[in-house]
């Protein structure tokens, strides 16, 4: 920050000198401004961090982390993580015993063998996994990454520091230690706070504005067929946590909508009103309440029924990475034509490709673009039924 401030001051002084404006400013005021501004910025930074810690815990909350393979580079990384405000090192995983691990076992607990890693991640809800890349045996590290694709943990490969030019991959930095990103949660910290505020505000006002529509739809559903206006279904959300999603009921009550059979075109289970609600996506509007509650976002990977999720997480590699963000009312896959039933596994693999592309590329403007594309698509989407 001081370096950037010095460059700005230097440029301003140079421009003032060349333009002959320097005589218009008091030297006392200029000196005070140059000296006090960095101090004020530092104070504001501390206040902002304190505010985030107090009122927005998730923005600065420590992320639990484990390290796989306790080599010398792991010791350096462990020391940095232990000094960090953002990470809490739980320990190491290594097939070797404490005696062979040496110094690393004294820096943090030896939590078990590599085979114990994935069960531990699931049981403890670990946020980040650092996989130290050995000089030989890179295949084992890749196997671990594939296995962790069935969790929602962020995964980093940490290369041997002599490998930078050889790998030629995009490197990141964790507390001064270079790491190679494999899977990271994009909406963490300020970005996550921004998206949450946008989602909550838009969904709250959406509920207010659309409340007359809700009443009319509720009346139509009740008059069309016996049963409740809304139906509830368990689905997987952020980090694979279950939540209850709400929709307007579109099927007959003796054919529960949460069963494993997906809805098909001209499905006899769908009611007359339900067919219209599905075609216009009005049946999804109660999920605005899920957004207000914090279960969902306006934009994100669409949530699937728990039964479908359990099937696809075993059948599609890295499927669970789509749960590194909240599910959405609409998504990048949907506006690219991937909507409706997934009759073939290849269809779900294609959706996953778009979901992960959205997670990698997320920006506020991408969300706005997807929302507008969704509104246009509703008018002409032939995959809705």
Tab-separated table of C-alpha atoms in Angstrom:
chain	number	residue	atom	x	y	z
A	1	UNK	CA	0.000	0.000	0.000
A	2	UNK	CA	2.833	2.415	0.874
A	3	UNK	CA	4.565	1.691	-2.424
A	4	UNK	CA	1.383	2.413	-4.398
A	5	UNK	CA	0.782	5.591	-2.415
A	6	UNK	CA	4.337	6.774	-3.059
A	7	UNK	CA	3.883	6.239	-6.807
A	8	UNK	CA	0.598	8.200	-6.792
A	9	UNK	CA	2.137	11.089	-4.839
A	10	UNK	CA	5.147	11.145	-7.155
A	11	UNK	CA	2.959	11.314	-10.257
A	12	UNK	CA	0.775	14.070	-8.797
A	13	UNK	CA	3.792	16.152	-7.781
A	14	UNK	CA	5.340	15.674	-11.214
A	15	UNK	CA	2.126	16.764	-12.980
A	16	UNK	CA	1.763	19.771	-10.653
A	17	UNK	CA	5.372	20.794	-11.358
A	18	UNK	CA	5.088	20.431	-15.156
A	19	UNK	CA	1.711	22.218	-15.257
A	20	UNK	CA	3.047	24.913	-12.907
A	21	UNK	CA	0.204	24.370	-10.399
A	22	UNK	CA	2.430	23.682	-7.395
A	23	UNK	CA	2.371	27.303	-6.239
A	24	UNK	CA	-1.414	27.133	-5.728
A	25	UNK	CA	-1.150	24.602	-2.878
A	26	UNK	CA	0.032	25.138	0.690
A	27	UNK	CA	3.176	23.112	1.423
A	28	UNK	CA	1.953	22.476	4.984
A	29	UNK	CA	-1.359	21.079	3.750
A	30	UNK	CA	0.347	19.023	1.038
A	31	UNK	CA	2.803	17.541	3.545
A	32	UNK	CA	0.022	16.722	5.999
A	33	UNK	CA	-2.007	15.109	3.204
A	34	UNK	CA	0.931	13.011	2.028
A	35	UNK	CA	1.768	11.823	5.552
A	36	UNK	CA	-1.714	11.372	7.003
A	37	UNK	CA	-3.491	9.668	4.087
A	38	UNK	CA	-1.579	6.351	4.399
A	39	UNK	CA	-2.287	6.352	8.146
A	40	UNK	CA	-5.975	7.027	7.502
A	41	UNK	CA	-6.139	4.248	4.901
A	42	UNK	CA	-4.483	1.818	7.303
A	43	UNK	CA	-6.939	2.781	10.046
A	44	UNK	CA	-9.906	2.329	7.704
A	45	UNK	CA	-8.550	-1.058	6.683
A	46	UNK	CA	-8.358	-2.141	10.330
A	47	UNK	CA	-11.862	-0.816	10.990
A	48	UNK	CA	-13.223	-2.656	7.949
A	49	UNK	CA	-11.590	-5.901	9.061
A	50	UNK	CA	-12.962	-5.434	12.570
A	51	UNK	CA	-16.439	-4.736	11.204
A	52	UNK	CA	-16.275	-7.845	9.030
A	53	UNK	CA	-15.135	-9.983	11.962
A	54	UNK	CA	-17.966	-8.658	14.133
A	55	UNK	CA	-20.887	-8.463	11.715
A	56	UNK	CA	-19.868	-10.635	8.745
A	57	UNK	CA	-18.047	-13.625	10.258
A	58	UNK	CA	-17.933	-15.560	6.981
A	59	UNK	CA	-15.971	-12.780	5.266
A	60	UNK	CA	-12.873	-13.159	7.490
A	61	UNK	CA	-13.632	-16.500	9.129
A	62	UNK	CA	-10.713	-18.900	9.428
A	63	UNK	CA	-10.816	-21.756	6.932
A	64	UNK	CA	-9.917	-25.181	8.275
A	65	UNK	CA	-7.065	-26.793	6.325
A	66	UNK	CA	-5.088	-30.029	6.106
A	67	UNK	CA	-1.832	-30.842	4.308
A	68	UNK	CA	-1.241	-34.059	2.345
A	69	UNK	CA	2.373	-35.361	2.211
A	70	UNK	CA	4.630	-33.963	4.943
A	71	UNK	CA	7.749	-32.991	2.977
A	72	UNK	CA	10.052	-29.996	3.535
A	73	UNK	CA	7.820	-27.664	1.518
A	74	UNK	CA	4.903	-28.776	3.712
A	75	UNK	CA	6.770	-27.588	6.785
A	76	UNK	CA	7.200	-24.138	5.239
A	77	UNK	CA	3.523	-24.020	4.286
A	78	UNK	CA	2.470	-25.237	7.751
A	79	UNK	CA	4.435	-22.457	9.422
A	80	UNK	CA	2.779	-19.848	7.179
A	81	UNK	CA	-0.706	-21.222	7.797
A	82	UNK	CA	-0.181	-21.207	11.560
A	83	UNK	CA	0.790	-17.532	11.392
A	84	UNK	CA	-2.194	-16.652	9.181
A	85	UNK	CA	-5.439	-15.007	10.314
A	86	UNK	CA	-7.337	-16.772	7.545
A	87	UNK	CA	-6.422	-20.442	7.995
A	88	UNK	CA	-6.511	-22.979	10.828
A	89	UNK	CA	-4.185	-25.923	10.214
A	90	UNK	CA	-5.706	-29.161	11.503
A	91	UNK	CA	-2.752	-31.398	10.649
A	92	UNK	CA	-1.052	-33.656	8.083
A	93	UNK	CA	-1.981	-36.795	6.175
A	94	UNK	CA	0.898	-39.065	5.191
A	95	UNK	CA	1.346	-42.822	4.815
A	96	UNK	CA	4.609	-42.634	6.752
A	97	UNK	CA	4.795	-42.796	10.524
A	98	UNK	CA	5.700	-39.912	12.857
A	99	UNK	CA	9.330	-41.020	13.029
A	100	UNK	CA	9.786	-40.672	9.255
A	101	UNK	CA	7.782	-37.464	9.000
A	102	UNK	CA	10.119	-35.819	11.493
A	103	UNK	CA	9.715	-32.086	12.113
A	104	UNK	CA	6.275	-31.912	10.482
A	105	UNK	CA	4.748	-34.206	13.116
A	106	UNK	CA	5.841	-31.750	15.804
A	107	UNK	CA	4.351	-28.748	13.980
A	108	UNK	CA	0.826	-30.183	13.634
A	109	UNK	CA	-0.950	-33.486	14.359
A	110	UNK	CA	-0.451	-36.492	12.079
A	111	UNK	CA	-4.124	-37.146	11.301
A	112	UNK	CA	-3.731	-40.447	9.493
A	113	UNK	CA	-2.887	-42.174	6.238
A	114	UNK	CA	-3.930	-40.995	2.769
A	115	UNK	CA	-6.796	-43.508	2.798
A	116	UNK	CA	-8.237	-41.656	5.802
A	117	UNK	CA	-8.264	-38.274	4.028
A	118	UNK	CA	-11.652	-38.204	2.271
A	119	UNK	CA	-13.652	-39.632	5.216
A	120	UNK	CA	-11.984	-37.053	7.486
A	121	UNK	CA	-12.842	-34.203	5.074
A	122	UNK	CA	-16.490	-35.245	5.052
A	123	UNK	CA	-16.736	-35.835	8.790
A	124	UNK	CA	-15.032	-32.592	9.836
A	125	UNK	CA	-16.188	-30.341	6.993
A	126	UNK	CA	-12.629	-29.269	6.119
A	127	UNK	CA	-12.536	-26.216	3.850
A	128	UNK	CA	-9.118	-26.474	2.153
A	129	UNK	CA	-6.777	-29.344	1.242
A	130	UNK	CA	-3.150	-28.635	0.310
A	131	UNK	CA	-1.609	-31.533	-1.641
A	132	UNK	CA	2.186	-31.260	-1.683
A	133	UNK	CA	3.464	-32.409	-5.068
A	134	UNK	CA	6.295	-34.942	-4.720
A	135	UNK	CA	9.212	-34.789	-7.161
A	136	UNK	CA	8.186	-38.251	-8.311
A	137	UNK	CA	4.824	-39.978	-8.089
A	138	UNK	CA	2.689	-37.102	-9.405
A	139	UNK	CA	0.086	-39.709	-10.341
A	140	UNK	CA	-0.712	-40.307	-6.680
A	141	UNK	CA	-1.411	-36.600	-6.170
A	142	UNK	CA	-3.786	-36.622	-9.150
A	143	UNK	CA	-5.588	-39.661	-7.732
A	144	UNK	CA	-6.095	-37.760	-4.484
A	145	UNK	CA	-7.501	-34.769	-6.395
A	146	UNK	CA	-9.982	-37.036	-8.194
A	147	UNK	CA	-11.049	-38.617	-4.907
A	148	UNK	CA	-11.540	-35.194	-3.319
A	149	UNK	CA	-13.787	-34.285	-6.261
A	150	UNK	CA	-16.501	-36.056	-4.276
A	151	UNK	CA	-16.202	-33.441	-1.508
A	152	UNK	CA	-16.635	-29.666	-1.489
A	153	UNK	CA	-13.180	-28.936	-0.050
A	154	UNK	CA	-11.015	-26.412	-1.914
A	155	UNK	CA	-7.973	-28.229	-3.310
A	156	UNK	CA	-4.496	-26.829	-3.968
A	157	UNK	CA	-1.434	-28.530	-5.440
A	158	UNK	CA	1.734	-27.155	-3.833
A	159	UNK	CA	4.662	-27.815	-6.193
A	160	UNK	CA	8.273	-28.290	-5.269
A	161	UNK	CA	9.644	-24.775	-5.627
A	162	UNK	CA	12.102	-25.846	-8.352
A	163	UNK	CA	9.193	-26.912	-10.585
A	164	UNK	CA	7.756	-23.479	-11.458
A	165	UNK	CA	9.129	-23.168	-14.994
A	166	UNK	CA	8.507	-26.850	-15.718
A	167	UNK	CA	4.834	-26.782	-14.810
A	168	UNK	CA	4.027	-23.500	-16.490
A	169	UNK	CA	0.680	-23.452	-14.659
A	170	UNK	CA	-1.140	-20.524	-13.092
A	171	UNK	CA	0.156	-20.041	-9.565
A	172	UNK	CA	-1.532	-18.378	-6.638
A	173	UNK	CA	-0.166	-17.335	-3.267
A	174	UNK	CA	-1.213	-18.274	0.264
A	175	UNK	CA	0.446	-16.119	2.913
A	176	UNK	CA	3.554	-15.767	0.753
A	177	UNK	CA	3.809	-19.447	-0.224
A	178	UNK	CA	3.227	-20.173	-3.958
A	179	UNK	CA	0.568	-22.816	-4.634
A	180	UNK	CA	-1.077	-24.247	-7.758
A	181	UNK	CA	-4.860	-23.948	-7.768
A	182	UNK	CA	-6.912	-27.034	-8.607
A	183	UNK	CA	-10.326	-26.205	-7.141
A	184	UNK	CA	-11.163	-23.066	-5.165
A	185	UNK	CA	-14.310	-21.433	-3.874
A	186	UNK	CA	-14.660	-18.119	-5.759
A	187	UNK	CA	-17.305	-16.471	-3.585
A	188	UNK	CA	-15.271	-16.076	-0.413
A	189	UNK	CA	-14.754	-12.838	1.513
A	190	UNK	CA	-15.818	-9.588	-0.165
A	191	UNK	CA	-17.129	-11.318	-3.313
A	192	UNK	CA	-19.304	-13.593	-1.199
A	193	UNK	CA	-20.611	-10.630	0.792
A	194	UNK	CA	-21.449	-8.722	-2.393
A	195	UNK	CA	-23.339	-11.648	-3.897
A	196	UNK	CA	-25.230	-12.283	-0.655
A	197	UNK	CA	-26.340	-8.632	-0.385
A	198	UNK	CA	-27.398	-8.567	-4.046
A	199	UNK	CA	-29.301	-11.854	-3.737
A	200	UNK	CA	-31.083	-10.874	-0.534
A	201	UNK	CA	-32.078	-7.407	-1.766
A	202	UNK	CA	-33.319	-8.559	-5.179
A	203	UNK	CA	-35.182	-11.584	-3.780
A	204	UNK	CA	-36.816	-9.578	-0.981
A	205	UNK	CA	-38.140	-6.929	-3.360
A	206	UNK	CA	-39.103	-9.669	-5.807
A	207	UNK	CA	-41.299	-11.266	-3.158
A	208	UNK	CA	-42.959	-7.914	-2.435
A	209	UNK	CA	-43.598	-7.025	-6.078
A	210	UNK	CA	-44.783	-10.510	-7.066
A	211	UNK	CA	-47.008	-11.098	-4.032
A	212	UNK	CA	-50.235	-10.545	-6.089
A	213	UNK	CA	-48.978	-13.145	-8.593
A	214	UNK	CA	-48.344	-15.566	-5.729
A	215	UNK	CA	-51.943	-15.174	-4.544
A	216	UNK	CA	-53.399	-15.761	-8.017
A	217	UNK	CA	-51.208	-18.805	-8.632
A	218	UNK	CA	-52.054	-20.250	-5.215
A	219	UNK	CA	-55.761	-19.901	-5.971
A	220	UNK	CA	-55.348	-21.525	-9.405
A	221	UNK	CA	-53.402	-24.471	-7.982
A	222	UNK	CA	-56.026	-25.136	-5.304
A	223	UNK	CA	-58.936	-24.930	-7.767
A	224	UNK	CA	-57.211	-27.122	-10.361
A	225	UNK	CA	-56.552	-30.186	-8.181
A	226	UNK	CA	-56.774	-31.179	-4.519
A	227	UNK	CA	-53.666	-30.840	-2.399
A	228	UNK	CA	-51.316	-28.211	-0.972
A	229	UNK	CA	-50.296	-25.112	-2.917
A	230	UNK	CA	-46.591	-25.636	-2.263
A	231	UNK	CA	-44.487	-28.736	-2.135
A	232	UNK	CA	-41.196	-29.157	-0.339
A	233	UNK	CA	-38.248	-31.261	-1.423
A	234	UNK	CA	-34.814	-31.860	0.087
A	235	UNK	CA	-31.909	-30.882	-2.123
A	236	UNK	CA	-28.188	-30.314	-1.738
A	237	UNK	CA	-26.905	-26.777	-1.317
A	238	UNK	CA	-23.621	-25.074	-0.466
A	239	UNK	CA	-20.935	-27.585	0.572
A	240	UNK	CA	-23.380	-30.431	0.008
A	241	UNK	CA	-25.601	-29.457	2.948
A	242	UNK	CA	-29.258	-30.465	2.655
A	243	UNK	CA	-31.966	-27.798	2.586
A	244	UNK	CA	-35.678	-27.733	1.758
A	245	UNK	CA	-36.611	-26.138	-1.566
A	246	UNK	CA	-40.079	-24.671	-2.210
A	247	UNK	CA	-42.066	-24.759	-5.456
A	248	UNK	CA	-45.668	-24.346	-6.526
A	249	UNK	CA	-47.211	-27.800	-6.809
A	250	UNK	CA	-47.555	-28.805	-10.467
A	251	UNK	CA	-48.395	-32.510	-10.118
A	252	UNK	CA	-51.245	-34.505	-8.702
A	253	UNK	CA	-50.951	-35.254	-5.021
A	254	UNK	CA	-51.021	-39.044	-5.540
A	255	UNK	CA	-47.851	-38.726	-7.650
A	256	UNK	CA	-45.276	-37.137	-5.334
A	257	UNK	CA	-42.934	-34.819	-7.173
A	258	UNK	CA	-39.917	-35.824	-5.112
A	259	UNK	CA	-39.802	-39.387	-6.399
A	260	UNK	CA	-36.848	-40.448	-8.522
A	261	UNK	CA	-38.696	-40.466	-11.893
A	262	UNK	CA	-38.037	-37.223	-13.762
A	263	UNK	CA	-40.857	-35.326	-15.431
A	264	UNK	CA	-41.147	-35.933	-19.169
A	265	UNK	CA	-42.931	-34.077	-21.951
A	266	UNK	CA	-46.714	-34.659	-21.836
A	267	UNK	CA	-46.298	-36.362	-18.458
A	268	UNK	CA	-49.817	-37.370	-17.276
A	269	UNK	CA	-48.887	-36.584	-13.668
A	270	UNK	CA	-48.676	-32.848	-14.425
A	271	UNK	CA	-51.878	-30.850	-13.877
A	272	UNK	CA	-53.317	-28.352	-16.365
A	273	UNK	CA	-52.237	-25.375	-14.279
A	274	UNK	CA	-48.972	-27.125	-13.503
A	275	UNK	CA	-48.121	-27.410	-17.197
A	276	UNK	CA	-48.475	-23.652	-17.614
A	277	UNK	CA	-46.464	-22.973	-14.444
A	278	UNK	CA	-43.641	-25.225	-15.629
A	279	UNK	CA	-43.576	-23.797	-19.137
A	280	UNK	CA	-43.276	-20.232	-17.786
A	281	UNK	CA	-41.057	-21.210	-14.802
A	282	UNK	CA	-43.561	-19.573	-12.444
A	283	UNK	CA	-43.477	-22.758	-10.366
A	284	UNK	CA	-39.921	-21.810	-9.316
A	285	UNK	CA	-40.853	-18.388	-7.878
A	286	UNK	CA	-41.299	-19.593	-4.259
A	287	UNK	CA	-37.558	-20.245	-4.294
A	288	UNK	CA	-37.144	-16.496	-3.860
A	289	UNK	CA	-37.878	-17.331	-0.226
A	290	UNK	CA	-34.973	-19.809	-0.306
A	291	UNK	CA	-32.783	-16.958	-1.559
A	292	UNK	CA	-33.912	-14.653	1.255
A	293	UNK	CA	-33.228	-17.440	3.775
A	294	UNK	CA	-29.706	-17.848	2.393
A	295	UNK	CA	-30.195	-21.393	1.069
A	296	UNK	CA	-29.910	-20.339	-2.570
A	297	UNK	CA	-28.691	-17.576	-4.872
A	298	UNK	CA	-30.476	-15.975	-7.788
A	299	UNK	CA	-27.798	-17.440	-10.071
A	300	UNK	CA	-25.873	-20.660	-9.543
A	301	UNK	CA	-25.904	-24.356	-10.453
A	302	UNK	CA	-29.464	-25.674	-10.308
A	303	UNK	CA	-30.076	-27.970	-7.305
A	304	UNK	CA	-31.074	-31.571	-7.947
A	305	UNK	CA	-33.125	-33.981	-5.873
A	306	UNK	CA	-31.082	-35.790	-3.229
A	307	UNK	CA	-31.592	-39.153	-4.959
A	308	UNK	CA	-30.284	-37.766	-8.236
A	309	UNK	CA	-27.364	-36.103	-6.474
A	310	UNK	CA	-26.270	-39.344	-4.830
A	311	UNK	CA	-26.343	-41.076	-8.202
A	312	UNK	CA	-24.458	-38.405	-10.135
A	313	UNK	CA	-21.744	-37.856	-7.523
A	314	UNK	CA	-20.716	-41.479	-8.085
A	315	UNK	CA	-21.214	-41.500	-11.856
A	316	UNK	CA	-19.731	-38.105	-12.837
A	317	UNK	CA	-16.192	-37.225	-11.796
A	318	UNK	CA	-15.830	-33.948	-9.826
A	319	UNK	CA	-19.631	-33.585	-9.687
A	320	UNK	CA	-19.625	-32.299	-6.091
A	321	UNK	CA	-17.481	-29.305	-7.054
A	322	UNK	CA	-20.674	-27.649	-8.316
A	323	UNK	CA	-21.674	-27.370	-4.647
A	324	UNK	CA	-18.809	-24.990	-3.858
A	325	UNK	CA	-21.341	-22.189	-4.405
A	326	UNK	CA	-25.007	-21.871	-3.488
A	327	UNK	CA	-27.490	-23.354	-5.968
A	328	UNK	CA	-29.443	-20.854	-8.025
A	329	UNK	CA	-32.894	-20.122	-9.393
A	330	UNK	CA	-31.215	-20.123	-12.786
A	331	UNK	CA	-27.743	-20.974	-13.999
A	332	UNK	CA	-25.149	-20.755	-16.748
A	333	UNK	CA	-26.034	-24.253	-17.979
A	334	UNK	CA	-29.735	-23.435	-18.202
A	335	UNK	CA	-29.318	-20.286	-20.314
A	336	UNK	CA	-27.085	-22.295	-22.648
A	337	UNK	CA	-29.941	-24.659	-23.448
A	338	UNK	CA	-29.265	-27.388	-20.874
A	339	UNK	CA	-32.654	-27.463	-19.221
A	340	UNK	CA	-35.124	-30.266	-18.658
A	341	UNK	CA	-34.592	-33.950	-17.842
A	342	UNK	CA	-31.153	-35.547	-18.077
A	343	UNK	CA	-31.930	-38.772	-19.913
A	344	UNK	CA	-28.262	-39.537	-20.574
A	345	UNK	CA	-25.171	-39.274	-18.406
A	346	UNK	CA	-23.491	-37.170	-21.094
A	347	UNK	CA	-26.168	-34.520	-20.577
A	348	UNK	CA	-25.277	-34.182	-16.893
A	349	UNK	CA	-21.564	-34.098	-17.729
A	350	UNK	CA	-22.252	-31.205	-20.106
A	351	UNK	CA	-24.232	-29.365	-17.417
A	352	UNK	CA	-21.404	-29.889	-14.956
A	353	UNK	CA	-18.969	-28.396	-17.463
A	354	UNK	CA	-21.060	-25.214	-17.607
A	355	UNK	CA	-21.549	-25.154	-13.825
A	356	UNK	CA	-17.804	-25.324	-13.182
A	357	UNK	CA	-17.190	-22.757	-15.922
A	358	UNK	CA	-19.586	-20.409	-14.104
A	359	UNK	CA	-17.773	-20.955	-10.803
A	360	UNK	CA	-14.397	-20.208	-12.409
A	361	UNK	CA	-15.586	-17.140	-14.322
A	362	UNK	CA	-17.976	-15.615	-11.777
A	363	UNK	CA	-18.375	-11.846	-11.749
A	364	UNK	CA	-21.363	-9.682	-10.754
A	365	UNK	CA	-21.843	-8.841	-14.433
A	366	UNK	CA	-22.040	-12.521	-15.369
A	367	UNK	CA	-24.875	-12.933	-12.851
A	368	UNK	CA	-26.747	-9.966	-14.349
A	369	UNK	CA	-26.189	-11.326	-17.858
A	370	UNK	CA	-27.590	-14.734	-16.865
A	371	UNK	CA	-30.656	-13.144	-15.243
A	372	UNK	CA	-31.500	-11.217	-18.431
A	373	UNK	CA	-30.806	-14.271	-20.603
A	374	UNK	CA	-33.174	-16.267	-18.374
A	375	UNK	CA	-36.003	-13.752	-18.815
A	376	UNK	CA	-35.597	-13.890	-22.600
A	377	UNK	CA	-35.301	-17.678	-22.618
A	378	UNK	CA	-38.560	-18.195	-20.686
A	379	UNK	CA	-40.447	-16.708	-23.635
A	380	UNK	CA	-39.062	-19.183	-26.179
A	381	UNK	CA	-37.607	-22.182	-24.311
A	382	UNK	CA	-38.841	-25.432	-25.840
A	383	UNK	CA	-37.251	-27.608	-23.162
A	384	UNK	CA	-39.668	-26.386	-20.492
A	385	UNK	CA	-42.699	-28.571	-19.835
